[in-house]
Short mmCIF file of C-alpha atoms in Angstrom, two decimals:
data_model
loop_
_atom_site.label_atom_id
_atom_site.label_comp_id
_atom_site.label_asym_id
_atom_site.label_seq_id
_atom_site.Cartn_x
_atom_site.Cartn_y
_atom_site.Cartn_z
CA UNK A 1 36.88 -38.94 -30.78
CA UNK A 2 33.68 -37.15 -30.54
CA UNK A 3 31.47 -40.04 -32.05
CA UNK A 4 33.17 -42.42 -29.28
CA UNK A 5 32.22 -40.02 -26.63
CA UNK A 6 28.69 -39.84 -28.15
CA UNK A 7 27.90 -43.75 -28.41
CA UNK A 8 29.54 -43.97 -24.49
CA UNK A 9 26.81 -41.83 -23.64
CA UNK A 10 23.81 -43.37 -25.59
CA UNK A 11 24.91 -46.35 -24.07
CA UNK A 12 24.92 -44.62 -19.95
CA UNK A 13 21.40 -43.20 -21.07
CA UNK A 14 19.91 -46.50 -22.06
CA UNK A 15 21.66 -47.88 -19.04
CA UNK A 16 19.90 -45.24 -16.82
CA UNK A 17 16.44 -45.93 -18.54
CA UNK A 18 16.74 -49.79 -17.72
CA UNK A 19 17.33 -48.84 -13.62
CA UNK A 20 15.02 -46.33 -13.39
CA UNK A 21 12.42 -48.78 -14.75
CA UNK A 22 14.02 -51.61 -12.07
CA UNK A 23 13.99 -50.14 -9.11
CA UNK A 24 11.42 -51.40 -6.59
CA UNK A 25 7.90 -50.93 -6.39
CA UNK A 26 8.61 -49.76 -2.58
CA UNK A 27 11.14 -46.90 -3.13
CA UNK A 28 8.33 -45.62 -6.40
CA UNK A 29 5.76 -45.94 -3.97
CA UNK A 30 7.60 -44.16 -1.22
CA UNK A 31 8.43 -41.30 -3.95
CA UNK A 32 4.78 -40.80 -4.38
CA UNK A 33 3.95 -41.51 -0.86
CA UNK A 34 5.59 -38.26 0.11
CA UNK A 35 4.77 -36.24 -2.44
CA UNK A 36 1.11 -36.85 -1.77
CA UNK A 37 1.17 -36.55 1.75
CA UNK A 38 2.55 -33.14 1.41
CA UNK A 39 -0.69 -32.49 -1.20
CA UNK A 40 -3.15 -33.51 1.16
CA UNK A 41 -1.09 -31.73 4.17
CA UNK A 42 -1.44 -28.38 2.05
CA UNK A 43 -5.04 -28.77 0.64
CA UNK A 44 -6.67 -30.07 4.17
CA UNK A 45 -9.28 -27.86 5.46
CA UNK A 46 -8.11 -25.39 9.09
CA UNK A 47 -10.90 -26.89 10.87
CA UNK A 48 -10.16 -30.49 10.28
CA UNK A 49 -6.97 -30.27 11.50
CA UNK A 50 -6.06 -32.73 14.42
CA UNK A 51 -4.44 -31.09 17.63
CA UNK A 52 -0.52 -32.29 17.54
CA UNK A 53 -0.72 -30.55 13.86
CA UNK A 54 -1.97 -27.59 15.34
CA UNK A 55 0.50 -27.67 18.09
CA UNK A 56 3.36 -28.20 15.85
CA UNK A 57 2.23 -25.61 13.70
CA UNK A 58 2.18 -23.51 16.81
CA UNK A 59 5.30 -24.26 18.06
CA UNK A 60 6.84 -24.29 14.49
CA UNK A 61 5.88 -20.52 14.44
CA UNK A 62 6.82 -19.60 18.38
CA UNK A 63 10.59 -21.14 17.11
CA UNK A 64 10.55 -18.44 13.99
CA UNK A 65 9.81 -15.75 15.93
CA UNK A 66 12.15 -16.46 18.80
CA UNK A 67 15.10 -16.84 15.76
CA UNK A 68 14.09 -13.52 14.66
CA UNK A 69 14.27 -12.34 17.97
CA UNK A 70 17.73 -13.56 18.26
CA UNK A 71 18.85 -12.48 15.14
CA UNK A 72 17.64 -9.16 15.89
CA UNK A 73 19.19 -8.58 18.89
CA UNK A 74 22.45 -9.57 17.26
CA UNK A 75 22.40 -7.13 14.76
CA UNK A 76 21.46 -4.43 17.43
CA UNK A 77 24.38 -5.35 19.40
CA UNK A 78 26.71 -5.50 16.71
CA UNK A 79 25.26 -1.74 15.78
CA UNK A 80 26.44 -0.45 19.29
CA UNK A 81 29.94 -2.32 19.68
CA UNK A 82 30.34 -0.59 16.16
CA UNK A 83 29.25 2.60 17.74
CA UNK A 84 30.88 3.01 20.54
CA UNK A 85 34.11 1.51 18.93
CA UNK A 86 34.07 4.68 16.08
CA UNK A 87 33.52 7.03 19.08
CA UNK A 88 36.21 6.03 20.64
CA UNK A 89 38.36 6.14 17.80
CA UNK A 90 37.00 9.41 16.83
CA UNK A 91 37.60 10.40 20.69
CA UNK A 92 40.96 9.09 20.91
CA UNK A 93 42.42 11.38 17.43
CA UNK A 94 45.24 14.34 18.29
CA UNK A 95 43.64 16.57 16.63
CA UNK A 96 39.74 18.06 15.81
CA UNK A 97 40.86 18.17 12.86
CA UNK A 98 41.27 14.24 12.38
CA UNK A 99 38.41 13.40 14.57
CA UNK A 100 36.00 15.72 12.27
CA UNK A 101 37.42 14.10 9.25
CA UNK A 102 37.12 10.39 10.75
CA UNK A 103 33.52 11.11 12.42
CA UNK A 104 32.79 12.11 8.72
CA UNK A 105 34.17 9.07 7.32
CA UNK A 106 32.95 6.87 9.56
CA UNK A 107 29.01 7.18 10.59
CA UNK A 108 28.11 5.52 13.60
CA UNK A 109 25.01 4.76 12.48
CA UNK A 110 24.54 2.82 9.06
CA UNK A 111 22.19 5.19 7.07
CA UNK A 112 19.27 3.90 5.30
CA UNK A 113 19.13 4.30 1.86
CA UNK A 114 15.59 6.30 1.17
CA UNK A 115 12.64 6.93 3.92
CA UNK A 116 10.36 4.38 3.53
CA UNK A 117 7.00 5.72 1.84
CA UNK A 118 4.22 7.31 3.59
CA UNK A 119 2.06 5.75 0.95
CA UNK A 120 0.37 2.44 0.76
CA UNK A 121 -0.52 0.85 -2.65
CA UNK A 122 -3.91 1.99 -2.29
CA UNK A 123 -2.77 5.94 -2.08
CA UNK A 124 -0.02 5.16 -4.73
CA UNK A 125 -2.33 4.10 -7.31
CA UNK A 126 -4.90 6.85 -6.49
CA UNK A 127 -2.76 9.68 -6.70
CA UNK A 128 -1.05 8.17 -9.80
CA UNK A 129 -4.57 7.94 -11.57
CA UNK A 130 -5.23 11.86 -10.75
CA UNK A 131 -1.91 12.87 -12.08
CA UNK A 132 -2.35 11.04 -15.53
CA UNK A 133 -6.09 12.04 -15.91
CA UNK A 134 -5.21 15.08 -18.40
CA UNK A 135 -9.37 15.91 -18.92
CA UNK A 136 -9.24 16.02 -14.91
CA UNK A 137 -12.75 13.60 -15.37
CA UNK A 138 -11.30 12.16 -11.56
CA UNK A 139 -11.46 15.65 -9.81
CA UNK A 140 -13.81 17.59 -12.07
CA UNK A 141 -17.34 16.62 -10.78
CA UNK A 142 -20.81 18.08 -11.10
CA UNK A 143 -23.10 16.96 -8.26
#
């Protein structure tokens, strides 16, 4: 059964050889068409742009930051409605007992995992180099 399976596909593959080498010179030419445009799009100069691709650029870029404007407000309203919905849970509890134990359960405010760092690569890499340096040839210096 396996042979028969194998032949049916030689045969599809020569079959899909002989119409990719019949299709029309216009949809090859529209293939590399686009694919060219987009090289000369990427490797043309900032100063010989014309002004509609400048303005679409521009606008292009005012539409991403207004979608990350939206997208942040949405997440900061979702953060308060969150909020103020555990608070009232925690509020509405019989006891302090329950309302300690759900407040601890249930932050109101999603904690991040680690601080960010205080240091940029730069610093990183310099303080790394001082704390491997065993002769101390960084910090050691005769002037």
């Amino acid at each position: 059964m396996e042979t028969q399976e194998e032949a049916h596909d030689v045969e599809k593959g020569a079959e899909g050889e002989e119409i990719v080498s019949s299709q029309t010179p216009d949809r090859q030419s529209a293939a590399t068409r686009t694919s060219g445009t987009r090289h000369r799009a990427s490797s043309s100069r900032p100063g010989t742009q014309s002004e509609a691709e400048r303005q679409a650029r521009l606008i292009g870029q005012l539409k991403a930051a207004e979608a990350r404007a939206r997208i942040r407000a949405l997440r900061l309203r979702y953060q308060r409605i969150r909020a103020n919905e555990i608070n009232h849970l925690v509020a509405s509890q019989p006891t302090a007992t329950k309302a300690m134990r759900l407040e601890a359960l249930l932050p109101t405010k999603p904690s991040s995992p680690e601080p960010p760092d205080p240091l940029d690569k730069l610093q990183r890499f310099r303080i790394e180099q001082i704390l491997e340096d065993e002769q101390g040839l960084t910090t050691k210096r005769t002037i």
